CSV table of C-alpha atoms in Angstrom, one decimal:
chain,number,residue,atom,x,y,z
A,1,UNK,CA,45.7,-41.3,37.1
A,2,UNK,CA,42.7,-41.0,34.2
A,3,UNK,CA,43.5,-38.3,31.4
A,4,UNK,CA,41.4,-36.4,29.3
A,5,UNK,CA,43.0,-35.2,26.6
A,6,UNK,CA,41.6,-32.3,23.8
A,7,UNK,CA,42.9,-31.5,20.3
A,8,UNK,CA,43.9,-28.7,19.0
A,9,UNK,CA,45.4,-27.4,22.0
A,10,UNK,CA,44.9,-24.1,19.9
A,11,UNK,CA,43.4,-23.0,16.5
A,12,UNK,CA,43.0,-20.0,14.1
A,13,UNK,CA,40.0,-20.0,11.3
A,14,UNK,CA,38.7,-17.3,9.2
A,15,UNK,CA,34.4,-16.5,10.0
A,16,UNK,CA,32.6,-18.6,8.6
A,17,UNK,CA,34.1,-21.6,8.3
A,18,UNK,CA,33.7,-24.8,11.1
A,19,UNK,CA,36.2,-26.0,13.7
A,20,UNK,CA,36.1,-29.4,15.5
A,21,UNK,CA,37.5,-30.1,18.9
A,22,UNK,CA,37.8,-33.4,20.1
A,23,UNK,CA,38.3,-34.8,24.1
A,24,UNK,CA,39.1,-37.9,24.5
A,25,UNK,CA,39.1,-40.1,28.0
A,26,UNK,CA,42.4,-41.5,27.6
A,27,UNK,CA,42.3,-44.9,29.7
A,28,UNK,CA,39.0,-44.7,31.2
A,29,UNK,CA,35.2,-45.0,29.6
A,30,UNK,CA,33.3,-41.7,29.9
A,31,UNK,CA,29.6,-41.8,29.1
A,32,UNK,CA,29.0,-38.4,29.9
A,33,UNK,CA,31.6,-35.8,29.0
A,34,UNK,CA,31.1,-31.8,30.1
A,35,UNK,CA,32.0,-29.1,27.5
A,36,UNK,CA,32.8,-25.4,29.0
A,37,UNK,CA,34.1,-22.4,27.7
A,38,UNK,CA,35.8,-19.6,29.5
A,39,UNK,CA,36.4,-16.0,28.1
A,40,UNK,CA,39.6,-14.1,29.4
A,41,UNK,CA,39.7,-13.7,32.9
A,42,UNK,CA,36.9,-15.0,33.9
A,43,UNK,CA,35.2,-18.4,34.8
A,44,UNK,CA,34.2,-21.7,33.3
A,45,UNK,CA,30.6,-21.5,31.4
A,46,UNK,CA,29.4,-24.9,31.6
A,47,UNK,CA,27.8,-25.5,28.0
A,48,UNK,CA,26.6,-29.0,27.7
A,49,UNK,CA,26.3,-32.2,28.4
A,50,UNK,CA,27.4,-34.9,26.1
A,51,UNK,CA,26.3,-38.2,26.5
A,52,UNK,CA,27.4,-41.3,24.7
A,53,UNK,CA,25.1,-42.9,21.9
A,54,UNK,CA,22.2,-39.8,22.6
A,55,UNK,CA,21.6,-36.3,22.4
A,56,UNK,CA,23.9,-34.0,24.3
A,57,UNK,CA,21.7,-32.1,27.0
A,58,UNK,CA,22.2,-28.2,26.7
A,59,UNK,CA,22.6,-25.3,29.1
A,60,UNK,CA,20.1,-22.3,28.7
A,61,UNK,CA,21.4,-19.8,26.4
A,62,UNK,CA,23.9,-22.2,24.3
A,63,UNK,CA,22.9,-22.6,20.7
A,64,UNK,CA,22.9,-26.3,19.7
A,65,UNK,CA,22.9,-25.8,16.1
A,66,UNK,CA,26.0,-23.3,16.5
A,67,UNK,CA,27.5,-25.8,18.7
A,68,UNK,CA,27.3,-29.6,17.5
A,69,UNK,CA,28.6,-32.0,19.8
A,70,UNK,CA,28.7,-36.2,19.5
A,71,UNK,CA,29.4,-38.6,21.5
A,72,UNK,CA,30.3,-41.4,19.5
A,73,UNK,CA,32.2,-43.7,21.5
A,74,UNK,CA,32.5,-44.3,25.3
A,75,UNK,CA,36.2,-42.3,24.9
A,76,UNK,CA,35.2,-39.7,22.7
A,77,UNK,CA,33.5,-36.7,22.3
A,78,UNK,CA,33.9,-33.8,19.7
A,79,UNK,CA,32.3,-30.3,19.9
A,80,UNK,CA,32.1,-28.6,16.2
A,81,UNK,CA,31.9,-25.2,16.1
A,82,UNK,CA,29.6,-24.1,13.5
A,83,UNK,CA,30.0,-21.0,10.9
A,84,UNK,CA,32.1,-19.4,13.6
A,85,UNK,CA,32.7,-15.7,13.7
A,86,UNK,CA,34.9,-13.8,16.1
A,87,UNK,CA,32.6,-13.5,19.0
A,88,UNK,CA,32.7,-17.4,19.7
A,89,UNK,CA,37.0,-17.0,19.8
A,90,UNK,CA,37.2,-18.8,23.8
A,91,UNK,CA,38.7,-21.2,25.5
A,92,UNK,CA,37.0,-24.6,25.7
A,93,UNK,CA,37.7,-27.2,27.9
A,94,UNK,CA,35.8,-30.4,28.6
A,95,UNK,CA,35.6,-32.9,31.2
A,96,UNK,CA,34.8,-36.4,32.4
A,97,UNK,CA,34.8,-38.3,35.2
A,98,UNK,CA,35.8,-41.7,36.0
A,99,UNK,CA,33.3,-44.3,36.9
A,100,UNK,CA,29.8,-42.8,38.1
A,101,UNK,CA,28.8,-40.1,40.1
A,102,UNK,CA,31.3,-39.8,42.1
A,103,UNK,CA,35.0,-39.5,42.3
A,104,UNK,CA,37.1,-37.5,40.7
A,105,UNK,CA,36.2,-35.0,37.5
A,106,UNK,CA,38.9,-34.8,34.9
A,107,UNK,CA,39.8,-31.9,32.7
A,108,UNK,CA,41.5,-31.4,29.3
A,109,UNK,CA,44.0,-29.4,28.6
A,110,UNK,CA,41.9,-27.0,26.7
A,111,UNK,CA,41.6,-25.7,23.2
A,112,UNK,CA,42.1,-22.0,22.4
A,113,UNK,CA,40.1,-20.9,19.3
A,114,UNK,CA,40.8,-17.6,17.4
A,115,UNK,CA,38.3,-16.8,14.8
A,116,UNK,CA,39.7,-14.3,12.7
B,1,UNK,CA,23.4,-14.1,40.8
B,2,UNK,CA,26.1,-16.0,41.4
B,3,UNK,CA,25.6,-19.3,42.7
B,4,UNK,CA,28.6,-20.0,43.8
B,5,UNK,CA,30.8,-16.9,45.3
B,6,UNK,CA,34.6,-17.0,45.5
B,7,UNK,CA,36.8,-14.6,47.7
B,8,UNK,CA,39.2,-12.5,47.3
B,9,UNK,CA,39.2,-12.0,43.2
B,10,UNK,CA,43.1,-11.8,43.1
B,11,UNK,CA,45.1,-12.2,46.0
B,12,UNK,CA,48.7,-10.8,45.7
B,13,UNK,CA,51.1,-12.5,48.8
B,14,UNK,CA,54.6,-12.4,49.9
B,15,UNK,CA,56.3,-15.7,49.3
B,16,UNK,CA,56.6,-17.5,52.5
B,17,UNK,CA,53.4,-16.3,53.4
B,18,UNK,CA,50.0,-17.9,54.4
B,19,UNK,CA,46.5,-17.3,52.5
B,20,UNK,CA,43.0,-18.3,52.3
B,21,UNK,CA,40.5,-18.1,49.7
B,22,UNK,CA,37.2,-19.0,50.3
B,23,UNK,CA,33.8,-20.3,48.1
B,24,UNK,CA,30.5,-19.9,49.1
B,25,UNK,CA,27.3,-21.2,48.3
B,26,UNK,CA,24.0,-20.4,47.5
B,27,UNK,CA,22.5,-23.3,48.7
B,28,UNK,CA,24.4,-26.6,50.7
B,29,UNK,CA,26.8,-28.9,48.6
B,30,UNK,CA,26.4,-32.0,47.9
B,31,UNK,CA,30.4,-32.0,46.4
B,32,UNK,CA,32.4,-29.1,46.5
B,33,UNK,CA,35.6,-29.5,44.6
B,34,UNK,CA,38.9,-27.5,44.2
B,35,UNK,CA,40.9,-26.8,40.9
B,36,UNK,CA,43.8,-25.3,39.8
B,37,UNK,CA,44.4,-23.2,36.4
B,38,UNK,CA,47.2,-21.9,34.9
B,39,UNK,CA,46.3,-19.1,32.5
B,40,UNK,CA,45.5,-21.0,29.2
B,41,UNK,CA,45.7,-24.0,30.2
B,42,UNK,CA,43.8,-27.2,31.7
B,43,UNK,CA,42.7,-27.6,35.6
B,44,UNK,CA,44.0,-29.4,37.5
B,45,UNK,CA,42.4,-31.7,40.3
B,46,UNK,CA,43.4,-30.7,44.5
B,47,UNK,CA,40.7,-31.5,46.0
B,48,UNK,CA,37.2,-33.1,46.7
B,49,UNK,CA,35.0,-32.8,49.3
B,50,UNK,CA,31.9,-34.1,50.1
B,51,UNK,CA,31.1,-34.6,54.0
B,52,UNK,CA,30.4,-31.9,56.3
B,53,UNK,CA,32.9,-30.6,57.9
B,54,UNK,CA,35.3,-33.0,56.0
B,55,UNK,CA,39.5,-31.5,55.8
B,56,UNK,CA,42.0,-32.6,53.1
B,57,UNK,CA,45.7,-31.9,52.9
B,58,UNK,CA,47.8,-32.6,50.3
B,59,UNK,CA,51.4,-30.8,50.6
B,60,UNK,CA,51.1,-27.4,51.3
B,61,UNK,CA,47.1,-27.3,50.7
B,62,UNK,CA,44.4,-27.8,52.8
B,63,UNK,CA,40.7,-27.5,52.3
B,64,UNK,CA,37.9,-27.5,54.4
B,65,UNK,CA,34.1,-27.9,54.4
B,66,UNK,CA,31.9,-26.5,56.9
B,67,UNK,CA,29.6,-29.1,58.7
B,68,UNK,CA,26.5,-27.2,56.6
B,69,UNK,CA,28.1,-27.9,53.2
B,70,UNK,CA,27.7,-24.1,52.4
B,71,UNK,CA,31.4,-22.8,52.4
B,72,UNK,CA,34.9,-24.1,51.8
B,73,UNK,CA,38.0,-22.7,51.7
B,74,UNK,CA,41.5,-23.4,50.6
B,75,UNK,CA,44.1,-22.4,52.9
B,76,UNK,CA,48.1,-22.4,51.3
B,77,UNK,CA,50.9,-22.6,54.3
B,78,UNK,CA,54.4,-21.0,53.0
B,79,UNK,CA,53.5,-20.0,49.5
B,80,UNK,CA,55.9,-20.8,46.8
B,81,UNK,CA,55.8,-19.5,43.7
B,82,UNK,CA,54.7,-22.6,42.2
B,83,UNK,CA,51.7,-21.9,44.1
B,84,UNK,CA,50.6,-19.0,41.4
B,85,UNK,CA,47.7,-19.4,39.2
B,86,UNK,CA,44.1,-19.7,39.1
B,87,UNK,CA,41.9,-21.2,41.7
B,88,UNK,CA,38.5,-22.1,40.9
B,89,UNK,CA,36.1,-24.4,42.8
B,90,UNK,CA,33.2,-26.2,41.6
B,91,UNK,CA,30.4,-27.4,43.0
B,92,UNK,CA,27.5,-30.1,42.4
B,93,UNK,CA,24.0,-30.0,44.1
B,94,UNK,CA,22.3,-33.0,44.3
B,95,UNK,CA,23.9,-36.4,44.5
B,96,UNK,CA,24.5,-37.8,41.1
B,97,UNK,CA,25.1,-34.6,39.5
B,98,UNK,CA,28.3,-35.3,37.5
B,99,UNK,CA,28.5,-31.5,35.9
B,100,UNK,CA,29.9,-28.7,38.3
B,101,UNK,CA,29.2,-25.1,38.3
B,102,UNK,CA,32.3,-23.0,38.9
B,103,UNK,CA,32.8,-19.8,41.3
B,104,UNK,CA,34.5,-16.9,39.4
B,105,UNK,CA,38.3,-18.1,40.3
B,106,UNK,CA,40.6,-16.4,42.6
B,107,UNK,CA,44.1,-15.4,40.4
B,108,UNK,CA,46.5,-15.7,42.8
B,109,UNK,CA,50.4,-14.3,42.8
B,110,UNK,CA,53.0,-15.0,44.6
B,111,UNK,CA,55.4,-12.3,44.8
B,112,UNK,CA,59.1,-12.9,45.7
């Protein structure tokens, strides 16, 4: 079946300094990839909408300047965290789904992010 | 508010045992899916359903969808503990919409 796969699966960084996270559709094309983030214990916060070769689309509340994503290619999208300071420590976890609207949704694996 | 309720929060069972958890929305679905989560980890796919009163089995799982596309729920027959983990389901609204909004998750443990 499709795979989407993310990378780092987990990383530390000091504040202030920026992380990048890529998810990759891993034998499918994806134009539109979904990133989320989930604090401890609780549920997936959906926080954008990346679509290939334009602007990603944002949910109310997320910061697009703390939170750069691009869609470069039809496999890949990366989601840099900008400046990042303690407080934006989550778990992040994208997704895509194969062909158009509907079928299955695929997750990655995840990416843990400590910022120390 | 929460669009999209799930219930119990945790759910602590016997193994052998049968269980339900149940999602509830807001408004009617146009796709309600199922996911499971392992603490840390990715989600992985059960089930989708989209038709109302649509039913989907797959091993020990079974999930149904009321005919008004409002509520679903995930029933588990003989729980193993390979059955522990995170349940989360998602749902979309209109058709076309690709990104889901997720109900709060239901940890679920299996005790032996």
């Amino acid at each position: 079946g499709a795979v989407v796969s993310q990378h780092p699966s987990w990383v530390i960084c000091k504040s202030g300094t920026s992380v990048k996270i890529e998810c990759r559709s891993l034998d499918f094309q994806a134009t539109t990839m979904f990133w989320y983030r989930q604090f401890p214990k609780q549920s997936l916060m959906l926080m954008a909408t990346s679509n290939e070769g334009s602007k990603a689309t944002y949910e109310q509340g997320v910061e697009k300047d703390k939170f750069l994503i691009n869609h470069a290619s039809l496999t890949l999208s990366t989601l840099t965290v900008t400046s990042a300071h303690p407080e934006d420590s989550s778990f992040y976890i994208c997704s895509a789904r194969e062909g158009q609207n509907t079928g299955e949704l695929f997750f990655g694996e995840g990416s843990r992010l400590t910022v120390l | 508010s929460q669009e999209l309720e799930q219930s119990p929060q945790s759910l602590i069972v016997q193994e052998g045992k049968n269980l339900t958890i149940n999602c509830t929305s807001s408004k009617t679905l146009y796709g309600l899916y199922w996911y499971k989560q392992k603490y840390g980890e990715g989600l992985i796919f059960l089930m989708m359903l989209q038709k109302g009163g649509e039913e989907k089995s797959h091993e020990k799982i079974t999930a149904k969808l009321d005919e008004k596309k409002q509520q679903s729920s995930l029933h588990i027959t003989a729980s193993q503990p390979s059955h522990a983990g995170i349940y989360l389901c998602g749902a979309g609204w209109t058709q076309g919409a690709q990104k889901l909004v997720f109900g709060q998750g239901t940890r679920l443990t299996i005790n032996p």
